[in-house]
mmCIF file of C-alpha atoms and ligand atoms in Angstrom:
data_model
loop_
_atom_site.group_PDB
_atom_site.id
_atom_site.type_symbol
_atom_site.label_atom_id
_atom_site.label_comp_id
_atom_site.label_asym_id
_atom_site.label_seq_id
_atom_site.Cartn_x
_atom_site.Cartn_y
_atom_site.Cartn_z
ATOM 1 C CA MET F 1 -25.195 11.409 60.782
ATOM 2 C CA GLN F 2 -26.052 7.816 60.267
ATOM 3 C CA PHE F 3 -29.303 6.269 59.244
ATOM 4 C CA ASN F 4 -31.289 3.790 61.282
ATOM 5 C CA SER F 5 -29.415 0.559 60.781
ATOM 6 C CA ASN F 6 -32.352 -1.489 62.316
ATOM 7 C CA PHE F 7 -33.829 -1.099 58.757
ATOM 8 C CA ASN F 8 -31.191 -3.785 57.761
ATOM 9 C CA ASP F 9 -33.266 -6.124 59.977
ATOM 10 C CA ILE F 10 -36.470 -5.943 57.839
ATOM 11 C CA ALA F 11 -37.197 -7.152 54.386
ATOM 12 C CA GLU F 12 -36.229 -4.736 51.571
ATOM 13 C CA SER F 13 -39.772 -4.209 50.413
ATOM 14 C CA TYR F 14 -43.126 -4.251 52.266
ATOM 15 C CA LEU F 15 -44.874 -7.485 51.566
ATOM 16 C CA PHE F 16 -47.814 -6.091 49.624
ATOM 17 C CA ALA F 17 -45.468 -3.837 47.549
ATOM 18 C CA GLU F 18 -43.526 -6.940 46.697
ATOM 19 C CA VAL F 19 -46.659 -8.840 45.702
ATOM 20 C CA ALA F 20 -47.825 -5.885 43.463
ATOM 21 C CA LYS F 21 -44.436 -5.529 41.956
ATOM 22 C CA ARG F 22 -44.257 -9.198 40.969
ATOM 23 C CA ALA F 23 -47.925 -9.197 39.574
ATOM 24 C CA GLN F 24 -47.110 -5.977 37.499
ATOM 25 C CA SER F 25 -44.011 -7.377 36.105
ATOM 26 C CA TYR F 26 -45.702 -10.557 34.972
ATOM 27 C CA GLY F 27 -48.583 -8.328 33.434
ATOM 28 C CA GLU F 28 -46.001 -6.408 31.547
ATOM 29 C CA SER F 29 -44.398 -9.438 30.034
ATOM 30 C CA HIS F 30 -47.924 -11.067 29.264
ATOM 31 C CA PRO F 31 -49.991 -8.138 28.194
ATOM 32 C CA ASP F 32 -52.510 -10.589 26.486
ATOM 33 C CA LYS F 33 -53.292 -12.208 30.054
ATOM 34 C CA LYS F 34 -56.054 -11.081 32.397
ATOM 35 C CA ILE F 35 -54.801 -10.857 36.001
ATOM 36 C CA LEU F 36 -57.207 -11.333 38.789
ATOM 37 C CA ARG F 37 -55.895 -9.669 42.029
ATOM 38 C CA LEU F 38 -56.808 -11.297 45.270
ATOM 39 C CA GLY F 39 -53.613 -10.267 47.016
ATOM 40 C CA ILE F 40 -53.750 -7.148 49.025
ATOM 41 C CA GLY F 41 -56.991 -6.991 51.276
ATOM 42 C CA ASP F 42 -58.145 -3.821 49.485
ATOM 43 C CA VAL F 43 -61.812 -3.104 49.035
ATOM 44 C CA THR F 44 -63.441 -2.847 45.465
ATOM 45 C CA LEU F 45 -66.935 -1.572 46.071
ATOM 46 C CA PRO F 46 -67.405 2.245 46.150
ATOM 47 C CA LEU F 47 -68.283 4.236 49.333
ATOM 48 C CA ALA F 48 -71.831 4.066 50.355
ATOM 49 C CA PRO F 49 -74.285 6.650 48.999
ATOM 50 C CA ALA F 50 -74.997 8.092 52.581
ATOM 51 C CA VAL F 51 -71.217 8.520 53.068
ATOM 52 C CA ILE F 52 -70.749 10.309 49.717
ATOM 53 C CA SER F 53 -73.786 12.590 50.309
ATOM 54 C CA ALA F 54 -72.348 13.595 53.858
ATOM 55 C CA MET F 55 -69.006 14.287 52.295
ATOM 56 C CA HIS F 56 -70.601 16.446 49.629
ATOM 57 C CA SER F 57 -72.395 18.523 52.243
ATOM 58 C CA ALA F 58 -69.117 18.806 54.219
ATOM 59 C CA VAL F 59 -67.283 20.106 51.066
ATOM 60 C CA ASP F 60 -70.061 22.776 50.573
ATOM 61 C CA GLU F 61 -69.622 23.716 54.224
ATOM 62 C CA MET F 62 -66.055 24.334 53.626
ATOM 63 C CA SER F 63 -66.856 26.521 50.756
ATOM 64 C CA ARG F 64 -68.795 29.057 53.019
ATOM 65 C CA LYS F 65 -67.215 31.576 55.433
ATOM 66 C CA GLN F 66 -69.793 30.889 58.144
ATOM 67 C CA SER F 67 -69.238 27.155 58.043
ATOM 68 C CA PHE F 68 -65.705 26.778 56.927
ATOM 69 C CA ARG F 69 -63.400 24.814 59.420
ATOM 70 C CA GLY F 70 -59.560 24.980 59.767
ATOM 71 C CA TYR F 71 -57.642 22.615 62.089
ATOM 72 C CA GLY F 72 -59.910 20.205 63.857
ATOM 73 C CA PRO F 73 -59.363 18.600 67.181
ATOM 74 C CA TYR F 74 -56.329 16.332 67.612
ATOM 75 C CA GLU F 75 -58.376 13.526 68.933
ATOM 76 C CA GLY F 76 -61.233 13.828 66.377
ATOM 77 C CA TYR F 77 -64.515 15.721 66.137
ATOM 78 C CA ASP F 78 -67.099 15.020 68.795
ATOM 79 C CA PHE F 79 -69.722 14.328 66.369
ATOM 80 C CA LEU F 80 -67.600 11.359 65.064
ATOM 81 C CA ARG F 81 -66.370 10.044 68.519
ATOM 82 C CA GLU F 82 -69.955 10.147 69.808
ATOM 83 C CA LYS F 83 -71.024 7.877 66.909
ATOM 84 C CA ILE F 84 -67.987 5.432 67.562
ATOM 85 C CA ARG F 85 -68.996 5.427 71.285
ATOM 86 C CA GLY F 86 -72.534 4.467 70.200
ATOM 87 C CA TYR F 87 -71.287 1.660 67.967
ATOM 88 C CA TYR F 88 -69.293 0.184 70.792
ATOM 89 C CA ALA F 89 -72.342 0.359 73.115
ATOM 90 C CA SER F 90 -74.245 -1.631 70.471
ATOM 91 C CA PHE F 91 -72.009 -4.670 71.459
ATOM 92 C CA GLY F 92 -71.979 -3.866 75.069
ATOM 93 C CA VAL F 93 -68.795 -1.827 75.405
ATOM 94 C CA ASP F 94 -68.655 1.447 77.321
ATOM 95 C CA ALA F 95 -65.912 3.505 75.787
ATOM 96 C CA GLY F 96 -65.571 7.125 77.111
ATOM 97 C CA MET F 97 -65.474 10.061 74.578
ATOM 98 C CA ASP F 98 -62.054 10.943 75.990
ATOM 99 C CA GLU F 99 -60.842 7.398 75.249
ATOM 100 C CA ILE F 100 -61.605 7.484 71.491
ATOM 101 C CA PHE F 101 -58.974 8.961 69.180
ATOM 102 C CA VAL F 102 -59.695 9.342 65.455
ATOM 103 C CA SER F 103 -56.870 8.892 63.063
ATOM 104 C CA ASP F 104 -56.019 8.215 59.376
ATOM 105 C CA GLY F 105 -56.164 4.583 59.929
ATOM 106 C CA ALA F 106 -55.303 1.444 62.115
ATOM 107 C CA LYS F 107 -52.039 0.701 60.256
ATOM 108 C CA SER F 108 -50.639 4.209 61.150
ATOM 109 C CA ASP F 109 -51.820 4.052 64.634
ATOM 110 C CA LEU F 110 -50.231 0.538 65.129
ATOM 111 C CA GLY F 111 -46.979 1.850 64.069
ATOM 112 C CA ASN F 112 -47.147 5.266 65.711
ATOM 113 C CA ILE F 113 -48.275 3.818 69.100
ATOM 114 C CA LEU F 114 -44.665 2.596 69.790
ATOM 115 C CA ASP F 115 -43.831 6.181 70.476
ATOM 116 C CA ILE F 116 -45.514 6.002 73.908
ATOM 117 C CA PHE F 117 -43.696 2.807 75.114
ATOM 118 C CA SER F 118 -40.230 3.005 76.767
ATOM 119 C CA PRO F 119 -37.319 1.658 74.608
ATOM 120 C CA GLY F 120 -36.344 -1.951 74.813
ATOM 121 C CA GLY F 121 -38.601 -4.681 76.273
ATOM 122 C CA VAL F 122 -40.034 -7.563 74.317
ATOM 123 C CA ALA F 123 -42.804 -7.554 71.753
ATOM 124 C CA LEU F 124 -44.662 -10.846 71.453
ATOM 125 C CA ILE F 125 -46.071 -11.272 68.024
ATOM 126 C CA PRO F 126 -48.086 -14.276 66.498
ATOM 127 C CA ASP F 127 -46.481 -15.945 63.551
ATOM 128 C CA PRO F 128 -47.853 -15.775 60.920
ATOM 129 C CA VAL F 129 -48.990 -12.043 61.276
ATOM 130 C CA TYR F 130 -49.737 -8.845 59.568
ATOM 131 C CA PRO F 131 -46.145 -7.717 58.824
ATOM 132 C CA VAL F 132 -46.634 -4.152 60.095
ATOM 133 C CA TYR F 133 -46.482 -5.425 63.778
ATOM 134 C CA VAL F 134 -42.987 -7.103 63.233
ATOM 135 C CA ASP F 135 -41.511 -4.349 61.005
ATOM 136 C CA THR F 136 -42.352 -1.450 63.164
ATOM 137 C CA ASN F 137 -40.862 -3.173 66.230
ATOM 138 C CA LEU F 138 -37.754 -4.002 64.355
ATOM 139 C CA MET F 139 -37.432 -0.423 63.020
ATOM 140 C CA ALA F 140 -37.566 0.690 66.616
ATOM 141 C CA GLY F 141 -34.948 -1.813 67.586
ATOM 142 C CA ARG F 142 -37.114 -3.799 69.901
ATOM 143 C CA LYS F 143 -36.727 -7.494 70.463
ATOM 144 C CA THR F 144 -39.402 -9.630 69.024
ATOM 145 C CA VAL F 145 -40.437 -13.177 70.071
ATOM 146 C CA PHE F 146 -43.219 -15.239 68.294
ATOM 147 C CA ALA F 147 -46.285 -17.044 69.407
ATOM 148 C CA ALA F 148 -46.547 -19.949 66.963
ATOM 149 C CA ALA F 149 -50.000 -20.056 65.192
ATOM 150 C CA ASP F 150 -50.361 -23.364 63.285
ATOM 151 C CA ARG F 151 -52.707 -26.034 62.282
ATOM 152 C CA GLY F 152 -52.378 -27.629 65.613
ATOM 153 C CA ASN F 153 -53.965 -24.711 67.523
ATOM 154 C CA GLY F 154 -56.184 -23.633 64.809
ATOM 155 C CA PHE F 155 -53.931 -20.479 64.185
ATOM 156 C CA LEU F 156 -54.941 -19.156 67.577
ATOM 157 C CA PRO F 157 -51.882 -19.436 69.925
ATOM 158 C CA LEU F 158 -52.459 -19.019 73.604
ATOM 159 C CA PRO F 159 -50.152 -17.470 76.151
ATOM 160 C CA ASP F 160 -47.206 -19.323 77.430
ATOM 161 C CA ASN F 161 -46.348 -18.286 80.997
ATOM 162 C CA SER F 162 -42.811 -19.138 80.496
ATOM 163 C CA VAL F 163 -42.465 -16.463 77.818
ATOM 164 C CA ASN F 164 -41.855 -12.901 79.073
ATOM 165 C CA ALA F 165 -43.540 -10.034 76.999
ATOM 166 C CA ASP F 166 -44.004 -6.559 77.448
ATOM 167 C CA ILE F 167 -46.115 -5.713 74.340
ATOM 168 C CA ILE F 168 -48.572 -8.279 72.891
ATOM 169 C CA TYR F 169 -50.196 -8.087 69.433
ATOM 170 C CA ILE F 170 -53.494 -9.785 68.842
ATOM 171 C CA CYS F 171 -55.471 -9.436 65.709
ATOM 172 C CA SER F 172 -58.877 -11.057 65.806
ATOM 173 C CA PRO F 173 -60.558 -11.803 63.269
ATOM 174 C CA ASN F 174 -56.933 -12.499 62.176
ATOM 175 C CA ASN F 175 -54.986 -11.159 59.378
ATOM 176 C CA PRO F 176 -53.831 -13.369 57.569
ATOM 177 C CA THR F 177 -55.495 -16.456 58.849
ATOM 178 C CA GLY F 178 -59.017 -15.474 59.331
ATOM 179 C CA ALA F 179 -59.052 -17.331 62.592
ATOM 180 C CA VAL F 180 -61.230 -15.627 65.412
ATOM 181 C CA TYR F 181 -60.598 -16.035 69.140
ATOM 182 C CA ASP F 182 -63.554 -16.874 71.360
ATOM 183 C CA PHE F 183 -64.140 -15.173 74.696
ATOM 184 C CA GLY F 184 -62.073 -17.810 76.662
ATOM 185 C CA GLY F 185 -59.088 -17.315 74.335
ATOM 186 C CA LEU F 186 -58.978 -13.554 74.683
ATOM 187 C CA LYS F 187 -59.553 -13.910 78.504
ATOM 188 C CA SER F 188 -56.442 -15.856 78.767
ATOM 189 C CA TRP F 189 -54.420 -13.226 76.850
ATOM 190 C CA VAL F 190 -55.922 -10.521 79.137
ATOM 191 C CA ASP F 191 -55.013 -12.527 82.238
ATOM 192 C CA TYR F 192 -51.585 -13.090 81.031
ATOM 193 C CA ALA F 193 -50.957 -9.358 80.238
ATOM 194 C CA ASN F 194 -52.421 -8.177 83.562
ATOM 195 C CA SER F 195 -50.375 -10.627 85.498
ATOM 196 C CA ARG F 196 -47.080 -9.248 84.222
ATOM 197 C CA GLY F 197 -47.935 -5.468 83.448
ATOM 198 C CA ALA F 198 -47.875 -6.102 79.626
ATOM 199 C CA VAL F 199 -49.828 -4.149 77.239
ATOM 200 C CA ILE F 200 -51.941 -5.793 74.572
ATOM 201 C CA LEU F 201 -52.294 -3.995 71.224
ATOM 202 C CA PHE F 202 -55.478 -5.366 69.686
ATOM 203 C CA ASP F 203 -56.167 -4.975 66.139
ATOM 204 C CA ALA F 204 -59.911 -4.955 65.510
ATOM 205 C CA ALA F 205 -59.819 -3.917 61.846
ATOM 206 C CA TYR F 206 -62.005 -6.909 60.809
ATOM 207 C CA GLU F 207 -64.559 -6.959 63.595
ATOM 208 C CA CYS F 208 -67.386 -6.093 61.334
ATOM 209 C CA PHE F 209 -67.114 -9.557 59.836
ATOM 210 C CA VAL F 210 -67.839 -11.319 63.166
ATOM 211 C CA HIS F 211 -71.228 -12.975 63.528
ATOM 212 C CA GLY F 212 -72.622 -14.837 66.372
ATOM 213 C CA ASN F 213 -71.172 -15.279 69.931
ATOM 214 C CA LEU F 214 -67.480 -14.134 69.290
ATOM 215 C CA PRO F 215 -65.990 -11.127 70.686
ATOM 216 C CA ARG F 216 -65.653 -7.945 68.411
ATOM 217 C CA SER F 217 -63.679 -5.937 70.945
ATOM 218 C CA ILE F 218 -61.092 -6.732 73.510
ATOM 219 C CA TYR F 219 -63.010 -4.603 75.851
ATOM 220 C CA GLN F 220 -65.793 -7.262 75.892
ATOM 221 C CA ILE F 221 -63.323 -9.118 78.170
ATOM 222 C CA GLU F 222 -63.248 -8.507 81.837
ATOM 223 C CA GLY F 223 -59.810 -6.985 82.824
ATOM 224 C CA ALA F 224 -58.971 -5.581 79.457
ATOM 225 C CA ARG F 225 -59.180 -1.965 80.409
ATOM 226 C CA THR F 226 -56.098 -2.198 82.457
ATOM 227 C CA CYS F 227 -53.958 -3.932 79.809
ATOM 228 C CA ALA F 228 -55.240 -3.124 76.206
ATOM 229 C CA ILE F 229 -55.327 -0.661 73.456
ATOM 230 C CA GLU F 230 -57.630 -1.255 70.618
ATOM 231 C CA PHE F 231 -57.210 -0.201 66.896
ATOM 232 C CA CYS F 232 -60.137 -0.104 64.483
ATOM 233 C CA SER F 233 -60.636 1.205 61.092
ATOM 234 C CA PHE F 234 -63.399 2.452 58.519
ATOM 235 C CA SER F 235 -61.237 0.700 55.764
ATOM 236 C CA LYS F 236 -62.977 -2.601 55.733
ATOM 237 C CA ILE F 237 -66.281 -1.867 57.356
ATOM 238 C CA ALA F 238 -67.012 1.002 55.016
ATOM 239 C CA GLY F 239 -64.420 0.980 52.183
ATOM 240 C CA PHE F 240 -62.174 3.710 53.508
ATOM 241 C CA THR F 241 -58.993 2.081 52.291
ATOM 242 C CA GLY F 242 -58.402 5.165 49.986
ATOM 243 C CA THR F 243 -60.222 7.661 51.999
ATOM 244 C CA ARG F 244 -58.311 6.948 55.332
ATOM 245 C CA CYS F 245 -60.075 6.970 58.606
ATOM 246 C CA GLY F 246 -59.675 4.788 61.815
ATOM 247 C CA TYR F 247 -59.731 5.169 65.584
ATOM 248 C CA THR F 248 -57.868 3.970 68.552
ATOM 249 C CA VAL F 249 -59.319 3.370 72.014
ATOM 250 C CA ILE F 250 -57.144 3.780 75.023
ATOM 251 C CA PRO F 251 -58.882 3.427 78.491
ATOM 252 C CA ARG F 252 -57.989 5.712 81.344
ATOM 253 C CA GLU F 253 -57.210 2.666 83.568
ATOM 254 C CA LEU F 254 -54.091 1.932 81.452
ATOM 255 C CA VAL F 255 -51.437 3.365 83.526
ATOM 256 C CA ARG F 256 -47.861 2.189 84.041
ATOM 257 C CA GLY F 257 -45.370 3.833 86.554
ATOM 258 C CA GLY F 258 -47.743 6.782 86.994
ATOM 259 C CA LEU F 259 -48.014 7.461 83.348
ATOM 260 C CA SER F 260 -51.372 7.290 81.521
ATOM 261 C CA ALA F 261 -51.098 5.737 77.927
ATOM 262 C CA ASN F 262 -54.165 7.742 77.004
ATOM 263 C CA LYS F 263 -52.462 11.158 78.053
ATOM 264 C CA LEU F 264 -49.309 10.073 76.182
ATOM 265 C CA TRP F 265 -51.066 9.127 73.149
ATOM 266 C CA LEU F 266 -52.959 12.584 73.022
ATOM 267 C CA ARG F 267 -49.652 14.305 73.703
ATOM 268 C CA ARG F 268 -47.916 12.316 70.870
ATOM 269 C CA GLN F 269 -50.836 12.981 68.391
ATOM 270 C CA SER F 270 -51.106 16.644 69.211
ATOM 271 C CA THR F 271 -47.347 16.930 68.585
ATOM 272 C CA LYS F 272 -47.060 14.872 65.432
ATOM 273 C CA PHE F 273 -50.616 14.635 63.824
ATOM 274 C CA ASN F 274 -53.031 17.328 62.798
ATOM 275 C CA GLY F 275 -56.173 15.213 62.674
ATOM 276 C CA VAL F 276 -58.238 13.671 59.804
ATOM 277 C CA SER F 277 -59.943 16.100 57.386
ATOM 278 C CA TYR F 278 -63.401 17.519 58.361
ATOM 279 C CA VAL F 279 -64.898 16.078 55.043
ATOM 280 C CA VAL F 280 -63.521 12.670 55.821
ATOM 281 C CA GLN F 281 -64.854 12.544 59.358
ATOM 282 C CA ARG F 282 -68.339 13.746 58.243
ATOM 283 C CA GLY F 283 -68.173 10.772 55.856
ATOM 284 C CA ALA F 284 -67.182 8.473 58.457
ATOM 285 C CA GLU F 285 -70.042 9.908 60.787
ATOM 286 C CA ALA F 286 -72.554 8.854 58.075
ATOM 287 C CA VAL F 287 -71.392 5.045 58.335
ATOM 288 C CA PHE F 288 -73.301 4.988 61.626
ATOM 289 C CA SER F 289 -76.532 6.428 60.464
ATOM 290 C CA PRO F 290 -79.298 3.914 59.899
ATOM 291 C CA GLU F 291 -78.970 4.484 56.220
ATOM 292 C CA GLY F 292 -75.353 4.285 56.091
ATOM 293 C CA MET F 293 -75.218 1.073 58.242
ATOM 294 C CA SER F 294 -77.791 -0.651 56.075
ATOM 295 C CA GLN F 295 -75.782 0.391 52.884
ATOM 296 C CA ILE F 296 -72.476 -0.855 54.284
ATOM 297 C CA LYS F 297 -74.049 -4.090 55.551
ATOM 298 C CA GLN F 298 -75.117 -4.695 51.796
ATOM 299 C CA ASN F 299 -71.463 -4.130 50.785
ATOM 300 C CA LEU F 300 -70.243 -6.508 53.573
ATOM 301 C CA LYS F 301 -72.584 -9.119 52.261
ATOM 302 C CA VAL F 302 -71.012 -8.934 49.010
ATOM 303 C CA TYR F 303 -67.602 -9.774 50.453
ATOM 304 C CA GLU F 304 -68.939 -12.441 52.781
ATOM 305 C CA ASN F 305 -70.427 -14.003 49.633
ATOM 306 C CA ASN F 306 -66.966 -13.885 47.854
ATOM 307 C CA ALA F 307 -65.480 -15.564 51.023
ATOM 308 C CA LYS F 308 -68.094 -18.253 50.729
ATOM 309 C CA LEU F 309 -67.336 -18.875 47.008
ATOM 310 C CA ILE F 310 -63.676 -19.323 47.910
ATOM 311 C CA SER F 311 -64.346 -21.492 50.820
ATOM 312 C CA ASP F 312 -66.814 -23.664 48.949
ATOM 313 C CA CYS F 313 -64.178 -24.099 46.107
ATOM 314 C CA LEU F 314 -61.582 -25.234 48.490
ATOM 315 C CA ASP F 315 -64.081 -27.531 50.410
ATOM 316 C CA GLY F 316 -64.815 -29.100 46.931
ATOM 317 C CA LEU F 317 -61.030 -29.533 46.222
ATOM 318 C CA GLY F 318 -60.371 -31.059 49.629
ATOM 319 C CA ILE F 319 -57.878 -28.160 50.630
ATOM 320 C CA TYR F 320 -57.460 -27.420 54.099
ATOM 321 C CA TYR F 321 -58.095 -23.672 55.078
ATOM 322 C CA THR F 322 -59.057 -21.464 57.894
ATOM 323 C CA GLY F 323 -61.095 -18.160 57.761
ATOM 324 C CA GLY F 324 -63.644 -17.453 55.144
ATOM 325 C CA LYS F 325 -66.282 -17.321 57.997
ATOM 326 C CA ASN F 326 -66.411 -14.187 60.254
ATOM 327 C CA SER F 327 -63.333 -13.023 58.076
ATOM 328 C CA PRO F 328 -62.684 -11.642 54.627
ATOM 329 C CA TYR F 329 -59.545 -13.762 54.348
ATOM 330 C CA VAL F 330 -59.173 -17.385 53.384
ATOM 331 C CA TRP F 331 -55.951 -19.088 54.450
ATOM 332 C CA LEU F 332 -55.257 -22.140 52.625
ATOM 333 C CA GLU F 333 -52.582 -24.909 52.624
ATOM 334 C CA CYS F 334 -50.664 -24.671 49.230
ATOM 335 C CA PRO F 335 -51.706 -27.805 47.469
ATOM 336 C CA GLY F 336 -48.850 -30.067 46.403
ATOM 337 C CA GLU F 337 -46.238 -27.246 47.248
ATOM 338 C CA ARG F 338 -44.510 -26.276 50.542
ATOM 339 C CA ASP F 339 -42.847 -23.028 49.075
ATOM 340 C CA SER F 340 -45.477 -20.425 49.209
ATOM 341 C CA TRP F 341 -43.596 -18.165 46.898
ATOM 342 C CA ARG F 342 -43.259 -20.860 44.317
ATOM 343 C CA PHE F 343 -47.107 -21.589 44.791
ATOM 344 C CA PHE F 344 -47.609 -17.689 44.201
ATOM 345 C CA ASP F 345 -45.668 -18.060 40.899
ATOM 346 C CA LYS F 346 -47.684 -21.177 39.817
ATOM 347 C CA LEU F 347 -50.992 -19.531 40.451
ATOM 348 C CA LEU F 348 -49.862 -16.394 38.588
ATOM 349 C CA GLU F 349 -48.256 -18.140 35.728
ATOM 350 C CA GLU F 350 -50.958 -20.915 35.203
ATOM 351 C CA ALA F 351 -54.146 -19.208 36.307
ATOM 352 C CA GLN F 352 -53.191 -15.469 36.398
ATOM 353 C CA VAL F 353 -54.571 -15.287 40.011
ATOM 354 C CA VAL F 354 -52.712 -13.164 42.542
ATOM 355 C CA GLY F 355 -52.825 -14.075 46.212
ATOM 356 C CA THR F 356 -50.373 -13.613 49.038
ATOM 357 C CA PRO F 357 -47.796 -16.176 49.842
ATOM 358 C CA GLY F 358 -47.948 -17.245 53.471
ATOM 359 C CA ALA F 359 -44.216 -16.930 54.038
ATOM 360 C CA GLY F 360 -44.533 -13.157 53.760
ATOM 361 C CA PHE F 361 -46.480 -13.301 57.101
ATOM 362 C CA GLY F 362 -43.805 -15.160 58.846
ATOM 363 C CA LYS F 363 -41.881 -18.337 59.269
ATOM 364 C CA ASN F 364 -45.135 -20.400 60.136
ATOM 365 C CA GLY F 365 -46.913 -19.033 57.137
ATOM 366 C CA GLU F 366 -44.617 -21.070 54.829
ATOM 367 C CA GLY F 367 -46.788 -23.569 53.044
ATOM 368 C CA TYR F 368 -49.835 -21.523 53.252
ATOM 369 C CA PHE F 369 -51.365 -18.923 51.020
ATOM 370 C CA ARG F 370 -53.984 -16.007 51.642
ATOM 371 C CA LEU F 371 -56.784 -15.111 49.237
ATOM 372 C CA THR F 372 -58.867 -11.963 49.858
ATOM 373 C CA ALA F 373 -62.767 -11.745 49.576
ATOM 374 C CA PHE F 374 -62.381 -8.001 48.825
ATOM 375 C CA GLY F 375 -62.331 -8.461 45.003
ATOM 376 C CA SER F 376 -65.468 -7.863 42.995
ATOM 377 C CA PRO F 377 -67.863 -10.853 42.754
ATOM 378 C CA GLU F 378 -66.970 -11.325 39.009
ATOM 379 C CA VAL F 379 -63.342 -11.325 39.644
ATOM 380 C CA THR F 380 -63.719 -13.703 42.487
ATOM 381 C CA ALA F 381 -66.036 -16.176 40.567
ATOM 382 C CA GLU F 382 -63.510 -16.119 37.803
ATOM 383 C CA ALA F 383 -60.683 -16.753 39.987
ATOM 384 C CA VAL F 384 -62.546 -19.596 41.804
ATOM 385 C CA GLU F 385 -63.222 -21.129 38.338
ATOM 386 C CA ARG F 386 -59.473 -20.962 37.368
ATOM 387 C CA ILE F 387 -58.334 -22.516 40.624
ATOM 388 C CA LYS F 388 -60.842 -25.365 40.254
ATOM 389 C CA LYS F 389 -59.477 -26.088 36.740
ATOM 390 C CA LEU F 390 -55.859 -26.032 38.029
ATOM 391 C CA PHE F 391 -56.324 -28.608 41.004
HETATM 392 C C1 MLT N 1 -53.897 -6.643 54.002
HETATM 393 O O1 MLT N 1 -53.880 -6.977 52.751
HETATM 394 O O2 MLT N 1 -53.242 -7.386 54.791
HETATM 395 C C2 MLT N 1 -54.392 -5.369 54.360
HETATM 396 O O3 MLT N 1 -54.980 -4.762 53.221
HETATM 397 C C3 MLT N 1 -53.352 -4.473 54.767
HETATM 398 C C4 MLT N 1 -53.742 -3.354 55.443
HETATM 399 O O4 MLT N 1 -54.910 -3.198 55.809
HETATM 400 O O5 MLT N 1 -52.958 -2.302 55.593
#
């Protein structure tokens, strides 16, 4: 039996594993240096007290015969799906209970969703992009084409009718660039997808950073229910990166060749997935309580302040960047350097600050660099001071 040779087409290590490896190796050879990590977008604030208290109660329930729970529903407990439904309603989206599927995170669902598509076809992926979209399609042997995101289009590419695509990836607010589509931009993609029977995979993992009159969900766009699947996560909104919980929304109207994407996904999940633990789902439910919401908003404010600190620093240095507003990522042009891995080394060696090189997100990311606002305020402030001194 042979192994999947499509793996030959992807980079040997996952981008963030490579960044961590290089930072660790530098740390080992320079034990006296304090390294400040603003590379992977991993949260640093603890879970909100309301979440912790709900999880403690759930653990107690599991300790008693009368309230113990075994396998949960494949699509998630109703108590959590009702809350997710209510959250969507708060920005005007009507998502049916049977359209919401709870999972262990957006990253897994974004990879696993490919199970429901027929083999072949073309995936249209922005460049630069969250590497999971590209890698998972290459692993499946699907052809990928790229929509160039660059300074010229503000890192928000629009559809090109001469390009044929079957699956379209959109992430807004974007990882890595922090750019956010407006209603008109997303409407163009929805119209493009509907016109050719394509399916949009919309990654909304960073919607909680959106302020003002910008879309947080693809379903705020007319026509999206016939062409889009949306992925969201508790990782960024509520610090669940280590706890693991997310959700995917698949409208009933998303049907191709008589097959319902919603039904296929339920079939896929019930075959390959046994749900998220009861304790974690109770914690996720608490995110939507008034107390939980107010606590997580305070945490989000901390990350937003970090983003502002980084943006203000770049403004002061006259360095071009996108993001930082409506996004926890700041995407900057590498000052004085086109090679973003070389810039990574420079920042690590001369300032002991770790970021993520743009080239890791695609060809168009070359010359750019991503800093995350998910660090602690202290680490962010110190990193900013070191960057100021360097340039
Ligand atoms: C990132 O740094 O891009 C994210 O943390 C990755 C993820 O959410 O999986």
